[in-house]
Coordinates of C-alpha atoms and ligand atoms in Angstrom, one line a residue:
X1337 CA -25.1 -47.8 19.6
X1338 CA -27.5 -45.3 19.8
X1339 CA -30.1 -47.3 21.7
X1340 CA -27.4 -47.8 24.2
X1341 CA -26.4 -44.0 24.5
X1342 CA -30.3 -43.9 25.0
X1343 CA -30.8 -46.3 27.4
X1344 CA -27.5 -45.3 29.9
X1345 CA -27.4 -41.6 29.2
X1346 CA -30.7 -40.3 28.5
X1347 CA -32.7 -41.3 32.1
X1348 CA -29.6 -39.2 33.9
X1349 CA -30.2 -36.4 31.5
X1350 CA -33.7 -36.5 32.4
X1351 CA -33.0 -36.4 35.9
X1352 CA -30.3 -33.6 35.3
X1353 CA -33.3 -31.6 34.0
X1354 CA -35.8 -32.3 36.4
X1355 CA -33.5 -31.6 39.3
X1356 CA -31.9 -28.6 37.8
X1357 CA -34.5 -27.3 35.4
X1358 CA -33.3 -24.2 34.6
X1359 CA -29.3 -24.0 33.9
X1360 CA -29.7 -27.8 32.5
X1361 CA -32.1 -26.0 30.0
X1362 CA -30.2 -23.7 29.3
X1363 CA -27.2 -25.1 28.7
X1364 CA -29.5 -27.8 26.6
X1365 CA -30.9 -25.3 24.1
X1366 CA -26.9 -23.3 24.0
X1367 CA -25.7 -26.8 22.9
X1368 CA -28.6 -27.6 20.4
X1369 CA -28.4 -23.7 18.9
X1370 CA -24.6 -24.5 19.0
X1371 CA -25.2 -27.6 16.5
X1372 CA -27.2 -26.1 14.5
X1373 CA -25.3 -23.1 13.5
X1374 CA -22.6 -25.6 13.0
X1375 CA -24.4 -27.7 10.6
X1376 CA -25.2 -24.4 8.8
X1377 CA -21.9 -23.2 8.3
X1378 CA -20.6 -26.3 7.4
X1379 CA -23.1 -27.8 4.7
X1380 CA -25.8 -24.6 4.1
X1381 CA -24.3 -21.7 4.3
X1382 CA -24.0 -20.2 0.7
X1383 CA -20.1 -20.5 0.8
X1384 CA -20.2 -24.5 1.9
X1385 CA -19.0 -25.2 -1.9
X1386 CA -15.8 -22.9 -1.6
X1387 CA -12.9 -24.6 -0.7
X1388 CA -10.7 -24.6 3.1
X1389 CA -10.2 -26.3 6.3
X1390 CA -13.5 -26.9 7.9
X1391 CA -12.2 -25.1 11.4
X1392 CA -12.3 -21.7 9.3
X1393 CA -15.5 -22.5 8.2
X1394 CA -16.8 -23.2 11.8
X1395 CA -15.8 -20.1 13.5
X1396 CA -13.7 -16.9 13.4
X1397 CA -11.7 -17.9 16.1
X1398 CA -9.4 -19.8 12.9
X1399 CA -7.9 -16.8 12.4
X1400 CA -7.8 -15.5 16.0
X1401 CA -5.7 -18.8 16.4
X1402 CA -3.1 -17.6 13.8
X1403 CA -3.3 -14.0 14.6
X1404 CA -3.3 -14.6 18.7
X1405 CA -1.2 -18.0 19.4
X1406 CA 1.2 -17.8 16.2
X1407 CA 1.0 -13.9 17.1
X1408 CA 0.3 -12.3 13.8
X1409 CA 0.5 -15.4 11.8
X1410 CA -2.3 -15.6 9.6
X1411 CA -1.3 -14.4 6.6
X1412 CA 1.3 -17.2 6.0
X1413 CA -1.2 -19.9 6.8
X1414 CA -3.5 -18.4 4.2
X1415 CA -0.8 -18.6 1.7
X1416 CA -0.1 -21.9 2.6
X1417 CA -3.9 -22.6 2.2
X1418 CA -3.5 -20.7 -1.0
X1419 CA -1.0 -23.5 -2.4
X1420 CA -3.3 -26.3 -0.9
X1421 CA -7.2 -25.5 -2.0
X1422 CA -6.5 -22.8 -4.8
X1423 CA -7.0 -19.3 -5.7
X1424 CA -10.5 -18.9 -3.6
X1425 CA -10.0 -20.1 0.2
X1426 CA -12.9 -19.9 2.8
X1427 CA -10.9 -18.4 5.3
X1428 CA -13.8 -17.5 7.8
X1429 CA -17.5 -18.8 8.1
X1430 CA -18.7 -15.9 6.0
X1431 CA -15.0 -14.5 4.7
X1432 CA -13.5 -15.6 1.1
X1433 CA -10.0 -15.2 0.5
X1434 CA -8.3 -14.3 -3.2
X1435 CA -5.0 -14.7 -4.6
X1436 CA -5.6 -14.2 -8.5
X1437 CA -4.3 -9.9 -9.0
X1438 CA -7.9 -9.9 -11.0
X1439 CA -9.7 -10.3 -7.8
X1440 CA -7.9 -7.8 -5.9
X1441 CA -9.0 -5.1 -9.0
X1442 CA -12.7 -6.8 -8.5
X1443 CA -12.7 -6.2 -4.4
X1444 CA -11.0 -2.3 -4.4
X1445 CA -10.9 -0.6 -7.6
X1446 CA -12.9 2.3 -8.3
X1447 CA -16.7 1.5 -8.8
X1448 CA -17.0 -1.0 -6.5
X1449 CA -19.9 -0.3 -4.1
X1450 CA -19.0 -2.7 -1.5
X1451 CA -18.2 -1.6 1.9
X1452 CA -15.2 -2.3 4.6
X1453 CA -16.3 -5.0 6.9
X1454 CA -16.7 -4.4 10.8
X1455 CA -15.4 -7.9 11.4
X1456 CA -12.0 -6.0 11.4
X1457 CA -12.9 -1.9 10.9
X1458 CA -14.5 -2.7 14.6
X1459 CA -10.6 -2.9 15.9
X1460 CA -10.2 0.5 15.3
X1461 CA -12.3 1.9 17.8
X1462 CA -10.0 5.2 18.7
X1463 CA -11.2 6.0 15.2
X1464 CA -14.5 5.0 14.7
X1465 CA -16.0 8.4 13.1
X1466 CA -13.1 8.9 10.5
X1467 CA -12.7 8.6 7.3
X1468 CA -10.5 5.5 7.9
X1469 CA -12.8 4.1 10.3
X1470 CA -16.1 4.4 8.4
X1471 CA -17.4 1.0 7.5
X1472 CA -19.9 3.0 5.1
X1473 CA -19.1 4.1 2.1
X1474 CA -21.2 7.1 1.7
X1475 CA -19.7 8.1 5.1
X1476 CA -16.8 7.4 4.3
X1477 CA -17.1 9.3 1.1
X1478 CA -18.6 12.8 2.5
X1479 CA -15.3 12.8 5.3
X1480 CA -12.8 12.2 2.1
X1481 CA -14.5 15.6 0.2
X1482 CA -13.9 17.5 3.0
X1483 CA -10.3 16.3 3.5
X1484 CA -9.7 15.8 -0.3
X1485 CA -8.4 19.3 -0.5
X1486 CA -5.7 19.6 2.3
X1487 CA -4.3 16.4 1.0
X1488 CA -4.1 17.4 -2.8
X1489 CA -1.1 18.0 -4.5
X1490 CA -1.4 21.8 -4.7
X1491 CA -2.2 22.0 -0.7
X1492 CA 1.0 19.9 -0.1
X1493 CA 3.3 21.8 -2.6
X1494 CA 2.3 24.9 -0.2
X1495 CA 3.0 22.6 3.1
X1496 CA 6.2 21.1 2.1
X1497 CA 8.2 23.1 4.3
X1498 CA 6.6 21.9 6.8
X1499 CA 8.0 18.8 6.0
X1500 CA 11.4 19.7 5.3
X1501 CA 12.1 21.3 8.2
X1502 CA 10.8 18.4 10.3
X1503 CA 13.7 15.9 7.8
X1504 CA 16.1 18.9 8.2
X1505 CA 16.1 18.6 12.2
X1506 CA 16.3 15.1 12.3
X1507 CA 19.7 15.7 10.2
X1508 CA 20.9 17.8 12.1
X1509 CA 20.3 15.6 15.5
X1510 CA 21.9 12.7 13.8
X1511 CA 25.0 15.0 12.6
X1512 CA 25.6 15.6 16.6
X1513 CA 25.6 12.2 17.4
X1514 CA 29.0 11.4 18.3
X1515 CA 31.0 9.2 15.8
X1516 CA 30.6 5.4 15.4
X1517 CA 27.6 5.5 17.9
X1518 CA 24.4 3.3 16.4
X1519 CA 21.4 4.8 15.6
X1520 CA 18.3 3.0 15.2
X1521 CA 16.5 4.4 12.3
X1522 CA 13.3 2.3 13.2
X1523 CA 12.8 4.9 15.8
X1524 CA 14.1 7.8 13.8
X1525 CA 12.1 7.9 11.0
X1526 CA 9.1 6.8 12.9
X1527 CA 9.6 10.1 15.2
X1528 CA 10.6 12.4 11.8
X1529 CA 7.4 10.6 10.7
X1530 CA 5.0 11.1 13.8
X1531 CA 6.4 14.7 13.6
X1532 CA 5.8 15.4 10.1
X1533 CA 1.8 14.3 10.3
X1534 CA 1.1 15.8 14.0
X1535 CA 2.7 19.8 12.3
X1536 CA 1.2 19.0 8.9
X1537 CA -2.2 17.8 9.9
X1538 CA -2.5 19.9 13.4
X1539 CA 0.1 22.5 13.1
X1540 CA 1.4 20.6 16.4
X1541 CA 4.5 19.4 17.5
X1542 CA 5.2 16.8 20.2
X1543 CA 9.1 17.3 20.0
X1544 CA 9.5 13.6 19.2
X1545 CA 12.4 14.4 17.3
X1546 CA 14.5 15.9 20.4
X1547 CA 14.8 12.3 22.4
X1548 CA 17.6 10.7 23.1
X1549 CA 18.1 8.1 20.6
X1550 CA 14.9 9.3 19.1
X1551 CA 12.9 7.3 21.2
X1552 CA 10.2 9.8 22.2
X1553 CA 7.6 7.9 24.8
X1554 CA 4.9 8.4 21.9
X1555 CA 7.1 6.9 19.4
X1556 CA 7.5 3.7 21.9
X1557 CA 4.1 3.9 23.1
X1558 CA 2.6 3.6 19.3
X1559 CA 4.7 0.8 18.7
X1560 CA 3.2 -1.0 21.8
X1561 CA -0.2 -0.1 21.6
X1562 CA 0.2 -2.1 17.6
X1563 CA 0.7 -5.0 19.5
X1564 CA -2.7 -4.9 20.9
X1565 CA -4.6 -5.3 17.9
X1566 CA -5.2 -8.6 17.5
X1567 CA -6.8 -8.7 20.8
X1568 CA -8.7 -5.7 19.5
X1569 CA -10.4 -7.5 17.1
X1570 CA -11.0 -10.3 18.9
X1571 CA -12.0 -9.1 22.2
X1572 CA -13.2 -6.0 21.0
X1573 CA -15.2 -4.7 23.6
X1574 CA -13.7 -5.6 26.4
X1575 CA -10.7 -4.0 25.1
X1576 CA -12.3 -0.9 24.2
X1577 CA -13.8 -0.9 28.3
X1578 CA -9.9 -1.4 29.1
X1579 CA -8.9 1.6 27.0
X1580 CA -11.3 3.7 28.3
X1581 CA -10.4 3.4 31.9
X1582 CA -9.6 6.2 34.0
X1583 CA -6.3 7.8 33.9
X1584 CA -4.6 6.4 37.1
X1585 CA -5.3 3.0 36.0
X1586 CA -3.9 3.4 32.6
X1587 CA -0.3 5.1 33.9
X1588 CA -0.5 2.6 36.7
X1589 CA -0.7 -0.2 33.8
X1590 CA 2.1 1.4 31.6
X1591 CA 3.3 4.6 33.0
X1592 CA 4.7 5.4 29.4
X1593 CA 1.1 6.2 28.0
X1594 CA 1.7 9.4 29.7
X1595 CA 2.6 11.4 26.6
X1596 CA 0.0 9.5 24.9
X1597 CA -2.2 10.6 27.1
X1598 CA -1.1 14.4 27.1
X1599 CA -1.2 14.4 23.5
X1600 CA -5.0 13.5 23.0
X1601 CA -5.4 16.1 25.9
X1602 CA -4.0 18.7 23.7
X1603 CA -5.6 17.5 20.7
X1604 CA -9.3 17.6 22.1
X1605 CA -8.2 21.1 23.9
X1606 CA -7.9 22.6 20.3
X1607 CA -10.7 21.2 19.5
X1608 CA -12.9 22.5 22.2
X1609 CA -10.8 25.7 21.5
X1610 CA -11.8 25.8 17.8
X1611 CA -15.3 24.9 17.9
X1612 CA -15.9 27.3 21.1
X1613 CA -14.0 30.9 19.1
X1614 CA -13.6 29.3 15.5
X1615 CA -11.2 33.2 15.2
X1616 CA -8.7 30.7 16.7
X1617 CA -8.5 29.0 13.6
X1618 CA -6.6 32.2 11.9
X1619 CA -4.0 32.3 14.7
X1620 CA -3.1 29.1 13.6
X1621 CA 0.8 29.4 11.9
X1622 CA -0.3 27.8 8.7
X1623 CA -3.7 25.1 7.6
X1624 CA -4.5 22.2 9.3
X1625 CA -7.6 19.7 9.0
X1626 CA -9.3 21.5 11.3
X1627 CA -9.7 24.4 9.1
X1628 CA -11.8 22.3 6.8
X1629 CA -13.7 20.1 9.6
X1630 CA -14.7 23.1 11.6
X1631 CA -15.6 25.3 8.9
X1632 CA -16.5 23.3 6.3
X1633 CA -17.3 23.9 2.3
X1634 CA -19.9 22.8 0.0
X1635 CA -19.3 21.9 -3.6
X1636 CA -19.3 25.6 -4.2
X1637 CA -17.1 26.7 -2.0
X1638 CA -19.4 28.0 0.8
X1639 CA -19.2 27.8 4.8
X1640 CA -21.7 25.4 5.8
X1641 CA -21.8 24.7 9.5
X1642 CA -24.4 21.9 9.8
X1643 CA -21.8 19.6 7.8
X1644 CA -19.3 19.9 10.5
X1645 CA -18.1 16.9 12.4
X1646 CA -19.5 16.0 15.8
X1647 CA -16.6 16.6 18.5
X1648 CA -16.1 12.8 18.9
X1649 CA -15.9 12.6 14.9
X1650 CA -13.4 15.5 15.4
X1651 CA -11.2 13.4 18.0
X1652 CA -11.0 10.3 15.9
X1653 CA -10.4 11.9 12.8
X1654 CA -7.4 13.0 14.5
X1655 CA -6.2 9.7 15.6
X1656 CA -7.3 7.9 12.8
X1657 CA -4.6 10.1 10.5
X1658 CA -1.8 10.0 13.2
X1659 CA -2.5 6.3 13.2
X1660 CA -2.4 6.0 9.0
X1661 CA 0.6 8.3 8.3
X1662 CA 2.8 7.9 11.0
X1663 CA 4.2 4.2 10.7
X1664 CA 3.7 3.4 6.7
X1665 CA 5.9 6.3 5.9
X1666 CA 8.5 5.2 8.2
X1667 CA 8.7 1.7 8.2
X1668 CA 9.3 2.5 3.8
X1669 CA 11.4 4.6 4.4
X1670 CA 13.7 2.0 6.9
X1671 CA 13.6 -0.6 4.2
X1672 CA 14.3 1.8 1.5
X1673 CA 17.6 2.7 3.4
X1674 CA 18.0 -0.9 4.3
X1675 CA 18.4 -2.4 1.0
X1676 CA 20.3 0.4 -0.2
X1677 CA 23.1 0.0 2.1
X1678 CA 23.0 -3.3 1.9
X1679 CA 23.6 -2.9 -1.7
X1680 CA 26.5 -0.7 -2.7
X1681 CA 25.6 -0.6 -6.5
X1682 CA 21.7 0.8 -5.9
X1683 CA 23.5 3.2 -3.4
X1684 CA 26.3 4.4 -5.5
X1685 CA 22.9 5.2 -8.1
X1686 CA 20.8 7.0 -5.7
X1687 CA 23.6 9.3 -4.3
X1688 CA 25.3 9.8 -7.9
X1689 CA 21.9 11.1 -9.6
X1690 CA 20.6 13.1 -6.3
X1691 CA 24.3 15.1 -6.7
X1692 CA 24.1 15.6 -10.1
X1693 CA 19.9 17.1 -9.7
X1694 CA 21.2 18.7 -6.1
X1695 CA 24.7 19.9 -6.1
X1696 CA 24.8 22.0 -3.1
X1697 CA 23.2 19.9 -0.5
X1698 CA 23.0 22.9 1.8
X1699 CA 20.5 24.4 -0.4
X1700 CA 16.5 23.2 0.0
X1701 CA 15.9 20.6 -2.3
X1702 CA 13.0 21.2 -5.0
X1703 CA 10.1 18.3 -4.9
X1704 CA 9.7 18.7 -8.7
X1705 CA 13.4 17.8 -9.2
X1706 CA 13.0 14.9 -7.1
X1707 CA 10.1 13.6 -8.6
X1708 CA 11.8 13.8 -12.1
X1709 CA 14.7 11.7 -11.2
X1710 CA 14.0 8.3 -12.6
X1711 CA 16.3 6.3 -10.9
X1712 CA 15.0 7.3 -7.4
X1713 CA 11.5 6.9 -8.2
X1714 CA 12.3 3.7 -9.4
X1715 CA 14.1 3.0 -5.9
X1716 CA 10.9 4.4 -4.1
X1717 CA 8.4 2.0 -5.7
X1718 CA 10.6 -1.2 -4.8
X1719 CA 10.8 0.2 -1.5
X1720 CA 6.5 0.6 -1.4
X1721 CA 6.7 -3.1 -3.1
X1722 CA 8.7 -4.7 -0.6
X1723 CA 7.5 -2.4 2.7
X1724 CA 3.7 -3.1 1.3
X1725 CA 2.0 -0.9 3.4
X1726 CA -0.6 -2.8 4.8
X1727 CA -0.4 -6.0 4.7
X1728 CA -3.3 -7.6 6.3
X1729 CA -6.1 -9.0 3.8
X1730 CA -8.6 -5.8 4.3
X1731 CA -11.7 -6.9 4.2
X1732 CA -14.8 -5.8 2.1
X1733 CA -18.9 -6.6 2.1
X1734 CA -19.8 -8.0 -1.0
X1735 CA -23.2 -6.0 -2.1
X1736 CA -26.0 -5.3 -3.1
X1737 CA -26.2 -7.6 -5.2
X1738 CA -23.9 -10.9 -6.1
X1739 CA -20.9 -10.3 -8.2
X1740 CA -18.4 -11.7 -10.1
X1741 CA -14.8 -11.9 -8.8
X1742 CA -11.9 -13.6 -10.0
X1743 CA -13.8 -14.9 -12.3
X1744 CA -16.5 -16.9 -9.5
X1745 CA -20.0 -15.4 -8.9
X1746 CA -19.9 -14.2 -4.9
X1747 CA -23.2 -14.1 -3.0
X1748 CA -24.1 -10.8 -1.6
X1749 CA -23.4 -10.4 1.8
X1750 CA -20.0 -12.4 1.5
X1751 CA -16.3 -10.4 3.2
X1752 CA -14.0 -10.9 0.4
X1753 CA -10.1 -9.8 0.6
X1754 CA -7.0 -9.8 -0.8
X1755 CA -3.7 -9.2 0.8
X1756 CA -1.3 -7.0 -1.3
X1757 CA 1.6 -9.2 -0.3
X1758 CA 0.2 -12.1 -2.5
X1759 CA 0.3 -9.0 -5.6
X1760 CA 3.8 -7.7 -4.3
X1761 CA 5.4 -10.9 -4.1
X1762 CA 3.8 -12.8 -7.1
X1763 CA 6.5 -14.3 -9.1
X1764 CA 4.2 -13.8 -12.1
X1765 CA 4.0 -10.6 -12.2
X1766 CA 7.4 -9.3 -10.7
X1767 CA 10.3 -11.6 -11.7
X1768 CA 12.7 -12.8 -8.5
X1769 CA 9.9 -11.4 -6.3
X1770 CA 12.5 -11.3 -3.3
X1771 CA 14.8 -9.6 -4.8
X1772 CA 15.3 -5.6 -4.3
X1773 CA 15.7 -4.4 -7.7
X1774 CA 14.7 -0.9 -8.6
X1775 CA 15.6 -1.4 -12.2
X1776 CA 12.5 -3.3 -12.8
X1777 CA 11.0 0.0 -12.9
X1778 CA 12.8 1.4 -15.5
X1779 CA 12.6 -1.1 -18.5
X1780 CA 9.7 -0.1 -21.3
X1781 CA 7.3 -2.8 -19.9
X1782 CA 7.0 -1.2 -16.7
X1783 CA 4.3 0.7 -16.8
X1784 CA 2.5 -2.3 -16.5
X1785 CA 3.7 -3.5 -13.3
X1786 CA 2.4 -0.1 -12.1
X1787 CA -0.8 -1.6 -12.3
X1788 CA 0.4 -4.0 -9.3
X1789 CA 2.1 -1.7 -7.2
X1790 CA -0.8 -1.6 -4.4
X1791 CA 0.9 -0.9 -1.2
X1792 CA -2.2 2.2 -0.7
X1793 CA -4.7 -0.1 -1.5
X1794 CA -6.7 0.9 -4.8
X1795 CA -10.4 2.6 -4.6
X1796 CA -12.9 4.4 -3.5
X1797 CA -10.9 3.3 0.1
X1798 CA -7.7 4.2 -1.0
X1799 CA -4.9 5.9 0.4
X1800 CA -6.3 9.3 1.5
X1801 CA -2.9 10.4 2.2
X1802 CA -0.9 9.1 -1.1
X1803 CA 0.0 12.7 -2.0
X1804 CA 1.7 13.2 1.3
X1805 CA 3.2 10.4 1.5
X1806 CA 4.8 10.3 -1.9
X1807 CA 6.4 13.9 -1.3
X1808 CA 7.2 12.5 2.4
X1809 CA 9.4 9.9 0.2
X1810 CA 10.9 12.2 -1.7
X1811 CA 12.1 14.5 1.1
X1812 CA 12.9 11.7 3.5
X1813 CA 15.1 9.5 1.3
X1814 CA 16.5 12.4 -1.0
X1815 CA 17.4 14.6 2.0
X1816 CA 19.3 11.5 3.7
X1817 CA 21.0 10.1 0.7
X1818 CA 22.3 13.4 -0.2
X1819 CA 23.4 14.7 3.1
X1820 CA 24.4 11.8 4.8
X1821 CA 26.7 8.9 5.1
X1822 CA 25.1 5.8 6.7
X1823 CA 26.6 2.1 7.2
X1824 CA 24.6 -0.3 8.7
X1825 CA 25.5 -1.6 12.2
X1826 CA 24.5 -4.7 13.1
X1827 CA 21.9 -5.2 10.9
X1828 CA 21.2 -7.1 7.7
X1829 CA 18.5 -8.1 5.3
X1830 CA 18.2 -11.4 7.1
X1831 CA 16.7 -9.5 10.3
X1832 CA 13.7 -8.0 7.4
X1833 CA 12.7 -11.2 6.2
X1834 CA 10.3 -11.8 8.2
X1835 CA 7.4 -9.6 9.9
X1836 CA 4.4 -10.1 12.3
X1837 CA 1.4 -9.1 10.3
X1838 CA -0.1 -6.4 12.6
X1839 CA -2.3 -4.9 9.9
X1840 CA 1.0 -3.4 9.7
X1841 CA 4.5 -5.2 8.9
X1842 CA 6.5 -5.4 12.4
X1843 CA 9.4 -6.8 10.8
X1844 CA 11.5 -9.0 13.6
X1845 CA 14.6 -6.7 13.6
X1846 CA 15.2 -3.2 14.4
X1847 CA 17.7 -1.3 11.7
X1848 CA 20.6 0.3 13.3
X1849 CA 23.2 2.7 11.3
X1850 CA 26.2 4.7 12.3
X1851 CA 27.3 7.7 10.2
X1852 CA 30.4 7.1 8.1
X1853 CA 33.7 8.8 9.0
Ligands
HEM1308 C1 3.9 4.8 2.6 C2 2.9 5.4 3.1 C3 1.5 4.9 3.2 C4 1.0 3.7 2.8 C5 1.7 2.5 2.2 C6 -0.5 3.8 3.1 C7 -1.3 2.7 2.8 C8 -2.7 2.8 3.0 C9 -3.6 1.7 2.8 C10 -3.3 0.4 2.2 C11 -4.9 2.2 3.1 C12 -6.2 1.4 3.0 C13 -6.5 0.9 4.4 C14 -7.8 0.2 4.5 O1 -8.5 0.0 3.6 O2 -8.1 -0.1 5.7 C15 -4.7 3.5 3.6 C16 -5.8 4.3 4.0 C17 -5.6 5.6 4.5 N1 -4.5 6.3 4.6 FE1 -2.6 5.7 4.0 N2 -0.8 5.0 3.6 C18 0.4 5.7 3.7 C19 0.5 7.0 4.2 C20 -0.5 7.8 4.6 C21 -0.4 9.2 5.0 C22 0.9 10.0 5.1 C23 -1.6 9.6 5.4 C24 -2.0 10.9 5.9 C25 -2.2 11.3 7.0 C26 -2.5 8.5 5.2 C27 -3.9 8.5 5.4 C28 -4.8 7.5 5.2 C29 -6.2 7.5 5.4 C30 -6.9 8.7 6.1 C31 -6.7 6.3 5.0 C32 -8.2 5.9 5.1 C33 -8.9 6.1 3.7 C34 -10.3 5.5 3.7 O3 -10.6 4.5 4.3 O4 -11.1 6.0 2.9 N3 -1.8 7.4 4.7 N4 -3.4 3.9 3.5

């Protein structure tokens, strides 16, 4: 067989080569490297003895398959692979996928020196220089002590009406909406949301709440820009050549990224404004980030300058926040309201214990009642279980030297992740995994299951916002249960079973109430 291949093929290859010497070449050592790298992968590399299909251990493009073609499909085929090779699957050429809950305290929890991988931190690239973007932990690390402090609990007991004047405008706007007409509070609490971080984080408003039908062109134009992600990571720099084309283009592309692009004009204009006459900082109506980016502390409290961000760093800081608190808080805070209506017992509970903590609803509602109220904490964490945050595996770099995960010694060097949804939805840990049931809180044994509530990931990388976003919770869901009366309107559970994974959840339905005569 392979005489014959030598005898018919080989003199035209020759040929081929002496004619065309050059791209024939070429394309010969392309094909040979080629082999080679796939031999490697398949039967060298150090993760040839994990389990999984041999196309993910070939090449990346696996999961780009999944993510791109079955748009946002991945993370069901790994569970599928899950239930086929175990709870270790090579997912990628170099990448190592977990489903045991010990793992995901291996990869995240605090003490872990391993880093977030660029194979999907590159993605982000409007936020490279943040402390969300950072692939480096010591990076990462120095951004977090600077914004540690404006996201504490004491700096966000001082903000909150900040955000409860943002939740008590979007009541009011949904009180004038004429009776019986839908609302879709997918695009509500996203623009309450967008509102609350742009005022809390800048002291800047974008009047996203003042839309009709809340849907504010930034609102729409985040929601579309999500989309692109996937190509983001796998076509990552043409993408990031697309996004930074000029202006005209852009609006000629999508004329909707026009409030987009206003609002990083505005952004980057009180940047240049701050770091030009840093005295514009005190005009500012109450504390923002860039009170401790522009004039930033050391441990002991003093102004030191030569820490402060670079003007690009300053940029993507901004976007990298807008980006992390705008849509998690929201999208909870839909299927919070979702399951309640769509179950008349867990409402009846919510609204029965707000009124007895809150009788007048006219008056401001206290954060440290709220937070005492068992029953709606309990309804808050099944909300974070079932909304789950983020729910693409997030990736991390083994190192610096092997260790032990799940159990199974990982070389150095390996990306190892975990999705939260395989924690969330384990039936192991949370009996009837699908079904809402805030009570599972409230039994003795639950302060357990606490340990697998992960929907802001766990570590060093955690949630830099957890603070805010619990007291968003509080205010959002407290505020709406107590004050208004919602049915839903042509929506049920069935439409929030399903979700494109988009880092984010995108579930396949929108959630539409009307206000209750
Ligand atoms: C329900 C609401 C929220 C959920 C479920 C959530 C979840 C998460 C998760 C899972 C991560 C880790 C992402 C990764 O490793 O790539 C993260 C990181 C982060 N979150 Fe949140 N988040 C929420 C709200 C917020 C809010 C309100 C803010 C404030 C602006 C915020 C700011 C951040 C930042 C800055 C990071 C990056 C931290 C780092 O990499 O060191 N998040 N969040």
């Amino acid at each position: 067989m392979l005489w014959s291949w030598q005898t018919t093929h080989l003199p035209v290859l020759m040929d081929i080569l002496t004619l065309y010497p050059t791209p024939a070449l070429l394309l010969g050592s392309l094909s040979a490297w080629l082999v080679v790298v796939l031999a490697y992968r398949l039967f060298v590399h150090p993760l040839s003895r994990f389990p999984g299909p041999k196309l993910a251990a070939l090449t990346e493009y696996y999961g780009g398959y999944y993510d791109l073609i079955e748009d946002g499909g991945l993370l069901f085929q790994i569970e599928r692979l899950h239930v086929k090779y175990g709870p270790i699957v090579r997912v990628g050429p170099n990448t190592l996928h977990f489903s045991d809950p010990q793992a995901f305290a291996d990869i995240y929890t605090n003490g872990t020196t391993f880093a977030k991988s660029s194979l999907l931190y590159d993605s982000f690239f409007h936020s490279y220089e943040s402390s969300h973007g950072y692939v480096d932990l010591h990076e990462a690390r120095v951004r977090r002590g600077m914004l540690n402090p404006f996201f504490s609990r004491r700096a966000i007991l001082k903000l909150r009406y900040v955000i409860q004047g943002k939740i008590d405008r979007l009541i009011t706007r949904i009180k004038e909406y004429p009776k019986g007409r839908p609302i879709d509070l997918s695009f509500a609490f996203r623009s309450l949301t967008m509102e609350i971080i742009t005022e809390y984080c800048f002291s800047a408003s974008y009047d996203a709440l003042e839309y009709p039908d809340f849907r504010h062109p930034l609102v729409v134009v985040f929601q579309e820009l999500i989309q692109n992600f996937w190509l983001s990571k796998y076509f990552t720099t043409p993408m990031r050549l697309f996004a930074s084309s000029p202006t005209w283009l852009l609006l000629k592309m999508n004329p909707g990224m026009l409030d987009y692009i206003n609002m990083k004009q505005d952004l980057e204009d009180r940047i240049d404004r701050y770091i030009k006459d840093e005295s514009a900082l005190e005009a500012v109506e109450h504390e923002t980030i860039f009170h401790h980016l522009i004039l930033p502390r050391t441990k002991d409290g003093v102004i030191d300058r030569s820490l402060r961000p670079s003007r690009r760093s300053l940029v993507d800081e901004a976007f990298s926040l807008l980006g992390a608190g705008s849509d998690t808080v929201g999208n909870t805070s839909c299927i919070a309201t979702l399951y309640a209506l769509s179950n008349p017992d867990i409402c009846r509970k919510v609204k029965e214990e707000l009124r007895q903590a809150w009788p007048d609803p006219e008056t401001v509602p206290e954060l440290t009642v709220l937070e005492q109220l068992p029953y709606l904490t309990a309804f808050i964490k099944e909300s974070l279980r079932f909304s789950h945050g983020v729910v693409t595996p997030l990736p991390r770099v083994v190192g610096p030297s092997d260790t032990r995960i799940g159990g199974v010694l990982v070389p150095a060097g390996t990306v190892v992740e975990m999705s939260c949804v395989l924690i969330h939805k384990n039936p192991e840990i949370f009996k009837d995994p699908e079904t809402f049931n805030p009570d599972r809180w409230l039994t003795p044994e639950s302060k357990d299951l606490e340990t697998y509530l992960v929907p802001f990931s766990r570590g060093p990388r955690m949630c830099l916002g957890i603070n805010l976003a619990w007291c968003e919770l509080y205010l959002i869901l407290g505020s709406v249960f107590r004050r208004l009366d919602f049915e839903l309107y042509d929506t049920s559970i069935e439409d929030f079973k399903d979700f494109k994974e988009i880092f984010v959840p995108v579930w396949k339905g929108s959630m539409k109430v009307t206000v209750k005569q």
